[in-house]
Each structure stands twice: as structure tokens, then as C-alpha cells.
Short mmCIF file of C-alpha atoms in Angstrom, two decimals:
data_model
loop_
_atom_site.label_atom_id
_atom_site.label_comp_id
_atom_site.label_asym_id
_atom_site.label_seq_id
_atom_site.Cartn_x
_atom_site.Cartn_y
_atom_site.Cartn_z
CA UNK A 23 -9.02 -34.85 94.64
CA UNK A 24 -6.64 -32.34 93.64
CA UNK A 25 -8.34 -28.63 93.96
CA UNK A 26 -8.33 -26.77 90.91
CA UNK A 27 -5.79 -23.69 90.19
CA UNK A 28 -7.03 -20.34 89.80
CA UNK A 29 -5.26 -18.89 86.16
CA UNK A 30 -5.35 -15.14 85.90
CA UNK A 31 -5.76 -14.26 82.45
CA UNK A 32 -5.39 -10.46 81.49
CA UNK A 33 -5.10 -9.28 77.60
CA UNK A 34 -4.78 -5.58 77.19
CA UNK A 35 -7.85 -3.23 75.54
CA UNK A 36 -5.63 -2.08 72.63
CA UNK A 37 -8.42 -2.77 69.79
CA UNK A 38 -9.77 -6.05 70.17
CA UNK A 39 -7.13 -8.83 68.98
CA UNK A 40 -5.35 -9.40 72.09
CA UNK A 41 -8.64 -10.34 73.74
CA UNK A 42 -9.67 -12.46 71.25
CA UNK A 43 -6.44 -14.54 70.88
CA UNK A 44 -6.60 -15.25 74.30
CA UNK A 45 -10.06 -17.34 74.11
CA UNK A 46 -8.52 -20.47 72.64
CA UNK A 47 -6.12 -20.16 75.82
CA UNK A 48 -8.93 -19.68 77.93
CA UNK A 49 -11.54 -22.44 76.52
CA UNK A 50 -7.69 -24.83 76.81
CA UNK A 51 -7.61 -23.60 80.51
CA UNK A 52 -10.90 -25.04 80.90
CA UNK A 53 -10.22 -28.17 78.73
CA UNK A 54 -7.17 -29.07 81.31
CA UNK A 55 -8.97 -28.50 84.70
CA UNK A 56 -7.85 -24.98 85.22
CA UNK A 57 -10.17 -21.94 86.40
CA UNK A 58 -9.76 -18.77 84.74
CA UNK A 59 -9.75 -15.53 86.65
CA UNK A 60 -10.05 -13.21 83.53
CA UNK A 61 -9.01 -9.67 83.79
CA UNK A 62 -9.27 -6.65 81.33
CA UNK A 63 -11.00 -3.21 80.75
CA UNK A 64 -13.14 -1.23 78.11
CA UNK A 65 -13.85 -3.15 75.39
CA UNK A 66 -11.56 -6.01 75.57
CA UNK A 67 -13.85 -6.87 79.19
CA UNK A 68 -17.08 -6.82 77.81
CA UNK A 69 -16.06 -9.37 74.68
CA UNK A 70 -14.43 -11.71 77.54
CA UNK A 71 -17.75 -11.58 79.46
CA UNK A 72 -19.84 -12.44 76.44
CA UNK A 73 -17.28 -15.12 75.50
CA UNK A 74 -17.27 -16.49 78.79
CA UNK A 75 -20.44 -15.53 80.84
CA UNK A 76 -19.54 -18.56 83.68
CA UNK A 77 -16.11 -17.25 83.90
CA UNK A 78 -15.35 -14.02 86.68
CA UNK A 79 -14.31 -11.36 84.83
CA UNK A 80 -12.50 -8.33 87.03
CA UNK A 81 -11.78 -4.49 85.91
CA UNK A 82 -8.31 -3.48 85.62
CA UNK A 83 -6.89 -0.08 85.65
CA UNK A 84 -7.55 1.64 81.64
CA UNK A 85 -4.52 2.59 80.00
CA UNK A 86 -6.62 5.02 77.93
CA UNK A 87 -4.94 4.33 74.76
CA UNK A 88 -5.88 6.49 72.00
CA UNK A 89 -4.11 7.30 68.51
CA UNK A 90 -3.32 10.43 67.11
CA UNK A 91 -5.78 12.03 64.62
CA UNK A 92 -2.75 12.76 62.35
CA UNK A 93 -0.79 9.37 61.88
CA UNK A 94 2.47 10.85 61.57
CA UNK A 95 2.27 12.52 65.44
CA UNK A 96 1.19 8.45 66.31
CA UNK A 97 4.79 8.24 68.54
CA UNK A 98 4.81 11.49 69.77
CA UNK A 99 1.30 11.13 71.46
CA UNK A 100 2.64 8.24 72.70
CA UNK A 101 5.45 9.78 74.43
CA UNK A 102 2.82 12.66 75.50
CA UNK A 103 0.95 9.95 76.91
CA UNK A 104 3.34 8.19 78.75
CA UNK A 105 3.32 9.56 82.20
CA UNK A 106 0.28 8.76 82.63
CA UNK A 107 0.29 5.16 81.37
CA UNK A 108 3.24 4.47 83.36
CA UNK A 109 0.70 5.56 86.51
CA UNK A 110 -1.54 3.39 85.41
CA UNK A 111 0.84 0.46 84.58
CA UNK A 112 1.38 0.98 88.63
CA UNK A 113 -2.33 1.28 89.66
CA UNK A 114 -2.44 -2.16 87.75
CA UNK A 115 0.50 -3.96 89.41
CA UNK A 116 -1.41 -2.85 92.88
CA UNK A 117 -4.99 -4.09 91.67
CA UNK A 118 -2.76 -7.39 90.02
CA UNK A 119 -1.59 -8.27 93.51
CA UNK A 120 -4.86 -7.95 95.39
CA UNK A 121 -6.65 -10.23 92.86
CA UNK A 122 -4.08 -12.79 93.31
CA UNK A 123 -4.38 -12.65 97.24
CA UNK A 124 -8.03 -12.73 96.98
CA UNK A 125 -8.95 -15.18 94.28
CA UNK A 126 -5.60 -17.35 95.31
CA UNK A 127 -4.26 -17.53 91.95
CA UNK A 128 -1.85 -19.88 91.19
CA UNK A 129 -0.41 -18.42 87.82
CA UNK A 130 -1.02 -16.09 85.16
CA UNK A 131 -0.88 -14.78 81.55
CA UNK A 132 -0.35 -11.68 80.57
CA UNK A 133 -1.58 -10.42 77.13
CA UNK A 134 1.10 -7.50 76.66
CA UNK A 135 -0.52 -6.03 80.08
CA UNK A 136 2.92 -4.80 81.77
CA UNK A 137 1.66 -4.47 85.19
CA UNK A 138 0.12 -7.98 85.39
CA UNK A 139 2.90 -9.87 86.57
CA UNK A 140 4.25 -11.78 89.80
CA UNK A 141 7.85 -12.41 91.29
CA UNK A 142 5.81 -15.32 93.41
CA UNK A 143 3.41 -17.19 91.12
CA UNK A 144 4.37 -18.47 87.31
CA UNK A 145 3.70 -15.70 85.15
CA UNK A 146 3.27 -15.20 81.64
CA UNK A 147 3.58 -12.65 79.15
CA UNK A 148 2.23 -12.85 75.85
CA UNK A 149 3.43 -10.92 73.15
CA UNK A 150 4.74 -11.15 68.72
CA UNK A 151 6.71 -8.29 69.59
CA UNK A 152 10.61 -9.09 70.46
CA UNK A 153 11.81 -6.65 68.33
CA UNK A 154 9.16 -3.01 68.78
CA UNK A 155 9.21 -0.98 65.71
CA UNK A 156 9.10 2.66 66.36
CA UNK A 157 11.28 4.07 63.47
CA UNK A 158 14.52 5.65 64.64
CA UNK A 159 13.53 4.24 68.12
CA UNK A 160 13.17 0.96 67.25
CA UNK A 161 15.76 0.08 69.20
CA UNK A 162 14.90 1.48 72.28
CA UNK A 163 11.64 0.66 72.56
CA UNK A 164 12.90 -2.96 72.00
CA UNK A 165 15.13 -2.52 74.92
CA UNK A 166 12.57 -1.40 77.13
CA UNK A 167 10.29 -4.40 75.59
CA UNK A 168 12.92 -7.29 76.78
CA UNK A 169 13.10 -5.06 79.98
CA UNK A 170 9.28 -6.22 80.47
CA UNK A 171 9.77 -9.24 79.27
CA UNK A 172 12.60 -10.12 81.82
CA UNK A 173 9.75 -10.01 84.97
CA UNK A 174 7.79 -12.44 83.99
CA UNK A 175 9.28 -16.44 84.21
CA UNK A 176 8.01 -17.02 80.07
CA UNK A 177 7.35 -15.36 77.71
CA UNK A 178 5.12 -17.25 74.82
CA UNK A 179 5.43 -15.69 71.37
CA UNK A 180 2.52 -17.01 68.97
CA UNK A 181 4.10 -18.08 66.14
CA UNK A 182 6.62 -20.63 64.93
CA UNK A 183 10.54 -20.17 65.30
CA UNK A 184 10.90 -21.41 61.73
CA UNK A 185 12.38 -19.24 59.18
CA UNK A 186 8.57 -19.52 57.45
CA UNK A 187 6.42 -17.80 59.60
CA UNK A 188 3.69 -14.77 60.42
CA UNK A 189 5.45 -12.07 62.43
CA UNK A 190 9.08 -12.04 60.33
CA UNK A 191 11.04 -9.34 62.48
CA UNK A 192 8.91 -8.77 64.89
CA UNK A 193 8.65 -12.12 66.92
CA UNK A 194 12.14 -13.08 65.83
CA UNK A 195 15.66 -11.93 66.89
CA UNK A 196 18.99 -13.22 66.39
CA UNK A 197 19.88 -14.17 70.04
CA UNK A 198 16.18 -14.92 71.47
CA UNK A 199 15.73 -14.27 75.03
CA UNK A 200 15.90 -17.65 77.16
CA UNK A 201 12.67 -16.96 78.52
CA UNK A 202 11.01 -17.03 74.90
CA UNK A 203 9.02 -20.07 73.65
CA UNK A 204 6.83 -20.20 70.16
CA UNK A 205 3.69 -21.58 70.68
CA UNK A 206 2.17 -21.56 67.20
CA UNK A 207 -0.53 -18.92 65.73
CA UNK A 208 -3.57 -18.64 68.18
CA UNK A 209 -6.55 -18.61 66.51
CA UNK A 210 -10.16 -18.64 67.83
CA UNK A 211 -11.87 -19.84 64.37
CA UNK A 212 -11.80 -22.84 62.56
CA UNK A 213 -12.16 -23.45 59.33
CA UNK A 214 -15.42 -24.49 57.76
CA UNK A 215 -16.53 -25.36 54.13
CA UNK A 216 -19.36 -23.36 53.94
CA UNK A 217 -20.79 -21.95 50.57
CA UNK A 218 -19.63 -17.85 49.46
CA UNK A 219 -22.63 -15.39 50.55
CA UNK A 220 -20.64 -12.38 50.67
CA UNK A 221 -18.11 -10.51 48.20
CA UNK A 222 -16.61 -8.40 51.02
CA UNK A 223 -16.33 -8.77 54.86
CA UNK A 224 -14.69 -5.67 56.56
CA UNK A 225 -13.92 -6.41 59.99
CA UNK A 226 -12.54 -3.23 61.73
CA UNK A 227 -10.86 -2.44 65.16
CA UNK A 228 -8.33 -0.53 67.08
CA UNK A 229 -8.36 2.74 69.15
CA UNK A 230 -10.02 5.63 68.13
CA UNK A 231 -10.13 7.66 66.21
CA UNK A 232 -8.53 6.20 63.58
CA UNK A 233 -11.08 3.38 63.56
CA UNK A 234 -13.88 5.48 62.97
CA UNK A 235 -11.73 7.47 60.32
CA UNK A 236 -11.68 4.11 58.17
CA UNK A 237 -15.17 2.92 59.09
CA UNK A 238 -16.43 6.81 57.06
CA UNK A 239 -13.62 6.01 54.62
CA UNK A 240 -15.07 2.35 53.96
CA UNK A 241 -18.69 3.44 53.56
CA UNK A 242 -18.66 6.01 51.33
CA UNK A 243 -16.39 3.85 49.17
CA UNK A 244 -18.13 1.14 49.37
CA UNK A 245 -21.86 2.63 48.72
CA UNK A 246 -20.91 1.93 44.78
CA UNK A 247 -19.90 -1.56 45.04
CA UNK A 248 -21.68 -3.92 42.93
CA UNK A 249 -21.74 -6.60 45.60
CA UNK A 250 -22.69 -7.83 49.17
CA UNK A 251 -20.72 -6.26 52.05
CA UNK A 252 -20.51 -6.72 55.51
CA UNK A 253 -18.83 -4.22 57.60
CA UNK A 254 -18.41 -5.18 60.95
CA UNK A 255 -17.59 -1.80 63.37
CA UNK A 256 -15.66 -4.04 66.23
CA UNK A 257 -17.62 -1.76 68.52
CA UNK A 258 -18.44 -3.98 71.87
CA UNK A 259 -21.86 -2.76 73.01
CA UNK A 260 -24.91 -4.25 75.27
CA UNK A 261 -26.46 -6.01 72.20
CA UNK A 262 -25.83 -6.88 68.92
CA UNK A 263 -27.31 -4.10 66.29
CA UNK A 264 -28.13 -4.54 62.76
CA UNK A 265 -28.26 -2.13 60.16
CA UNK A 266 -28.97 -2.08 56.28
CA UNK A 267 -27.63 0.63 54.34
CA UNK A 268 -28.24 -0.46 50.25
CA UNK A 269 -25.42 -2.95 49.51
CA UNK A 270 -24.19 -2.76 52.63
CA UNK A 271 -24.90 -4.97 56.44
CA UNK A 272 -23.97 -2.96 59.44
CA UNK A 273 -23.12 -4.65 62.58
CA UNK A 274 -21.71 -2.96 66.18
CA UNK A 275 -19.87 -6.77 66.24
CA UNK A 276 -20.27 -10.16 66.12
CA UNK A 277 -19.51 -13.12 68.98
CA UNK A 278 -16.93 -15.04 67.50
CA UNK A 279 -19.35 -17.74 66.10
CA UNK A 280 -21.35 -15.60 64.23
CA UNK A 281 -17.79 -13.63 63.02
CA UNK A 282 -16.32 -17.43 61.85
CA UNK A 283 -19.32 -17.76 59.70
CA UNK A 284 -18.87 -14.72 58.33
CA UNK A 285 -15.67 -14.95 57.46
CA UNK A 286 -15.97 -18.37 56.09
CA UNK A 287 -18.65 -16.84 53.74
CA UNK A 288 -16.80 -14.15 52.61
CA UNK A 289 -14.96 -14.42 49.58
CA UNK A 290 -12.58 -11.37 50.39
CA UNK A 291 -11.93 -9.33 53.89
CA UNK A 292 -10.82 -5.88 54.87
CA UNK A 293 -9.64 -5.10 57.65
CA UNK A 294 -6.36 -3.40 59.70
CA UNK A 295 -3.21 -5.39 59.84
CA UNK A 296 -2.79 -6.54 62.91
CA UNK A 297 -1.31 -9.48 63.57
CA UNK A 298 -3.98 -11.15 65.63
CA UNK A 299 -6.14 -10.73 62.18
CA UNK A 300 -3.48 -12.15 60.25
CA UNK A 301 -3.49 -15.59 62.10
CA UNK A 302 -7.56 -15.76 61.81
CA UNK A 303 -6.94 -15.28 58.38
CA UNK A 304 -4.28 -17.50 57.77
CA UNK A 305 -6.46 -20.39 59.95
CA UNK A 306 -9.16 -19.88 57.70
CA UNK A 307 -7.36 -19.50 54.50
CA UNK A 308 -9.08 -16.10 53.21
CA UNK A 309 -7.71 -13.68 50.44
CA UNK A 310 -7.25 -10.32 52.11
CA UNK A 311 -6.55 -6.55 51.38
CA UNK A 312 -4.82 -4.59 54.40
CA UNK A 313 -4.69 -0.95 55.18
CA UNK A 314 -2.60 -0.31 58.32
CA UNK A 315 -3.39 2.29 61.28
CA UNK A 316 -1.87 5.11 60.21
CA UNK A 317 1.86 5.84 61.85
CA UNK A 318 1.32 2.01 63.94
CA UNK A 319 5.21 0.80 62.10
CA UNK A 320 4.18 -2.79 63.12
CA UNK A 321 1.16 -2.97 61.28
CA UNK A 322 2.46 -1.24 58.13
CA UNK A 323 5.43 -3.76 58.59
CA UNK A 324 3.08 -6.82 58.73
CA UNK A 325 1.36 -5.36 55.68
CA UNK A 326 4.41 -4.86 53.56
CA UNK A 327 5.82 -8.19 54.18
CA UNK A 328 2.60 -9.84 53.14
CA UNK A 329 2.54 -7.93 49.97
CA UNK A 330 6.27 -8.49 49.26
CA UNK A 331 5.21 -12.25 49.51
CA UNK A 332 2.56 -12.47 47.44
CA UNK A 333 0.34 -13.40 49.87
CA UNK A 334 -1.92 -10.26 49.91
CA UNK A 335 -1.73 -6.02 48.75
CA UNK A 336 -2.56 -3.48 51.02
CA UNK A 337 -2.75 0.52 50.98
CA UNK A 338 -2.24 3.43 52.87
CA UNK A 339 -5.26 4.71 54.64
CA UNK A 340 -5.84 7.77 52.58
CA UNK A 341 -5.03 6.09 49.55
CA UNK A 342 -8.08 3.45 49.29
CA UNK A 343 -10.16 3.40 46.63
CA UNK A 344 -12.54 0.50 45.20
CA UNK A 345 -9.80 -0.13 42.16
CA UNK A 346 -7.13 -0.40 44.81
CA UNK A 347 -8.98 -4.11 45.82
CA UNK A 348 -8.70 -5.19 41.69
CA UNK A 349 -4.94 -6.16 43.16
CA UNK A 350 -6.18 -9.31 45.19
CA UNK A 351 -6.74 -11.74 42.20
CA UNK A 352 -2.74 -11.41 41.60
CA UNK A 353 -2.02 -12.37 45.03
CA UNK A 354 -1.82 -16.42 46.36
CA UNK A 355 -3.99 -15.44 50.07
CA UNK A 356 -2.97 -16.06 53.24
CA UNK A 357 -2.24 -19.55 54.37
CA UNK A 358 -3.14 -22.01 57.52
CA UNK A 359 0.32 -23.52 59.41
CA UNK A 360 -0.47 -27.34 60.63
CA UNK A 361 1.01 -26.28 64.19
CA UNK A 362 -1.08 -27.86 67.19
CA UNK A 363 -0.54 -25.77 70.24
CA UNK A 364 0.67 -28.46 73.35
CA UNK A 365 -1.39 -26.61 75.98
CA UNK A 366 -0.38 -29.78 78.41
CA UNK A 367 2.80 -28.98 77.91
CA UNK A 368 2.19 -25.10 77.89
CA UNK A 369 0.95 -25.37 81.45
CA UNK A 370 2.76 -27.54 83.27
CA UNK A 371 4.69 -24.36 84.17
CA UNK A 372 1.41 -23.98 86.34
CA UNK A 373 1.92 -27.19 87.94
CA UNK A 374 5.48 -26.08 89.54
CA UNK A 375 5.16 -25.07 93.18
#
């Protein structure tokens, strides 16, 4: 019998998303007599190890990511920050390599982690960013993108390549890199026809502090709302905590069961636009209003093109009020795309010696 191959799977702990859009990679991994080796930090760890308690889940180096309090100085922080996220994309690449020795991994994926790669094993990097908005940059930091991307032997963008699609820009360029292939949207959730209990489900994430900054934002204005709400902090902790404050059901987070329901039941959700969000949402066909991380030019991109397509309104940050979500009836919602991922054919890369 054929021993099974060890599959290194390591999203980055840049809010939640990437973790959680690599779980229906993960639970395929299992599906196709793989064993995944998953790899993270902060947050983005503990989710994986409640997701996947049987699974071995390793530390990586943190890159520490945190935004700017002003949204405006997001890019320069960045650039502040870089020296010492390029020491810890090393300190990564050296932790990367002793895993593989020691847990004999025969491949990996790489959620937009840029030290996680191999020049000896199949390796994957996982990204809807070809083209990396940073303003006047933009091009640049795209460069330096396809620089990363050029390490690793594919490089699986989920989306489609047709012209209709989630990312727009972002995940599609005029002359494609050869080592790009579209998967489809990755979505953990599934679509259920379950009856309305709630009128609004915010779901929030992201590095701090700006995710705090819209969780105070989102309770005061919400503490007049005629209506259910759930607000869900996207705050990885020990347990799950509930709290009840008038209208208004608190929780730290939710395992992605108990978030599906949720967000079946809910009859609108508010959240941040990242693009991990926006494929849940489109899977599960919801109406949604967006307010993007202040000075993040992907996410207000994302948002934008989603309004201009009548598919859902958003705001600035510092501009929400409770009239602001009276725009929603005029919009069509987001929709599902009947794309099944071919995870056989996905990982036969794994299968090349």
C-alpha cells in the first residue's frame, strides 16, 4: 500500500480569511488520502486547531502585522514595518525547511506566506492578488508580488479566468504568469434553506486596531436598531463567549458551523471587504453592506466594484450610519458561481516525484 504524503499547509495570520479558505483545501486533502501538516501563527493557528483538532498544527514565525491607527499612513507603516517582516519572512523560510525534513513533507501550499516555499518539493502559493494595489505603487508592489510568485512551481488563484468573476483586477492581468491556474472561489460554507432569525449579522476581522475601531463604531450604531443583530468580534480565544447587550448578541467567534448557520439566518451581513468574505457570501447568496479597512486599496477596490455592479453598497469607515444600510434593498446581492473545484486534478502536482 502506497504510504500517504505529508501536505504542508500554511495560510498567513492577516485577519482570519486566509485561514479559513484554506479548510475546504484541507478537509479535500483528507478526502484524497493526503495528510496535512498545517502551519500558521496567532490567530489564524488557533482557528486551524479548532477546525482540525486530529490534524498537527506547528507555529511559524509572526509577521506582526498591524494597521495604522490613521488609514491614510496604512502604506507608510508598512514600509516602516518592513525590515522587520522581511527578518521574519527569513526566520520562516529556516523553520519551513526544518518542518519539511522532519515531518517528510512531500508538497505544500502556501496561503500568501512568502517564506513557505521549496526549490525541492511541489509548492504552492495561494493568492487573488496578481496585480497588488498600493496607489502610486501599484506597480511595484505587483512586481515584487510576481517576484514571489516565481519561487513557487504554481500558483492557484481562487477565482475563475472568465471575464465574470470576484476579484476583477486583482486576480487578473493581461499576460498571466505561466505558473497561474484559477481554481474557482473557495468557500468553507454551503448553502442551506434555513428560515430568517436575524435582521443583521456583522462578522468582523482583520488586524488591529482598525478592527476594534469598527467593532465601537458598530455598537454604538447599532444600540438603536429596531431589530436582531449578531455581531461576531472574529476574536479567536480558548472558548466561545456569549454576550447580550439589548438588541444586540455578542460573540468572541464562531466555528465555522455555527458561523454557516448564522449566516444562512441572517437576512443582511456587515462585515470588511475582503475577498475571502466575498466568496462566503457569494456561496451563500446573502445581500451585503461593506465598509473597507481604512487605507487597505484592495478592499476599497473590491467594495467599489461590487457597488458599481449592483451587487451590493458600501461606505467609508467613518462615514457609517444606520441610514447608510437603507441602500441594500436597491442592490441585486451577491451571487453563487456553479464552479466545482477538481482537487484530483489540483493535486496530482503532489503525485510528481
Amino acid at each position: 500500500m502506497e504510504e500517504k504524503k505529508h501536505i504542508l499547509v500554511a495560510p498567513i495570520n492577516w485577519g482570519l480569511g486566509h485561514a479559513t479558505r484554506c479548510i475546504p483545501i484541507i478537509k479535500a486533502l483528507l478526502q484524497q488520502n493526503f495528510i496535512p501538516i498545517l502551519a500558521s501563527d496567532g490567530a489564524a493557528l488557533t482557528l486551524l486547531k479548532y477546525e482540525f483538532p486530529e490534524l498537527t498544527c506547528l507555529e511559524l514565525p509572526a509577521y506582526n502585522i498591524t494597521y495604522a491607527k490613521n488609514g491614510k499612513n496604512f502604506k507608510y507603516k508598512l514600509l516602516k514595518d518592513s525590515p522587520k517582516i522581511l527578518k521574519n519572512i527569513k526566520a520562516e523560510k529556516l523553520a519551513t525547511d526544518k518542518i519539511i525534513a522532519e515531518y517528510q513533507i512531500k508538497g505544500l501550499i502556501s496561503d500568501n506566506r512568502f517564506g513557505v516555499y521549496s526549490r525541492d518539493i511541489p509548492s504552492v502559493f495561494i493568492t487573488h492578488q496578481l496585480r497588488v494595489l498600493s496607489g502610486s505603487t501599484t506597480w511595484f508592489s505587483t512586481k515584487m508580488h510576481s517576484h514571489i510568485i516565481n519561487k513557487f512551481t504554481q500558483c492557484w488563484v481562487p477565482d475563475v479566468a472568465e471575464s465574470t468573476n470576484l476579484s476583477g483586477k486583482l486576480g487578473h492581468t493581461k499576460k498571466p504568469n505561466s505558473k497561474v491556474k484559477y481554481i474557482g472561489p473557495l468557500s468553507r460554507f454551503v448553502k442551506k434553506k434555513l428560515p430568517i432569525k436575524h435582521d443583521v449579522l456583522v462578522i468582523l476581522s482583520g488586524p488591529e486596531p482598525q478592527r476594534q475601531y469598527l467593532e465601537t463604531k458598530l455598537l454604538h450604531e447599532f444600540a438603536t436598531f429596531n431589530g436582531h443583530v449578531i455581531l461576531v468580534k472574529g476574536i479567536v480565544e480558548s472558548e466561545i463567549l456569549k454576550n447580550v447587550v439589548g438588541n444586540i448578541t455578542i460573540y468572541n467567534y464562531l466555528t465555522s458551523s455555527l458561523l454557516e448557520d448564522a449566516i444562512n439566518q441572517s437576512q443582511l451581513i456587515v462585515s470588511r471587504s475582503g475577498y475571502t468574505t466575498i466568496m462566503d457570501l457569494a456561496k451563500l447568496e446573502k445581500k451585503a453592506f461593506f465598509i473597507p479597512t481604512p487605507g487597505q486599496f484592495e478592499q476599497n477596490y473590491l467594495a467599489e466594484r461590487l457597488q458599481e455592479t449592483n451587487l451590493a453598497p458600501y461606505c467609508k469607515q467613518d462615514e457609517f450610519t444606520m441610514d447608510k444600510l437603507k441602500s441594500v434593498c436597491d442592490y441585486k446581492g451577491l451571487s453563487a458561481y456553479n464552479y466545482k473545484i477538481d482537487y484530483t486534478d489540483l493535486f496530482s502536482l503532489f503525485h510528481t516525484e
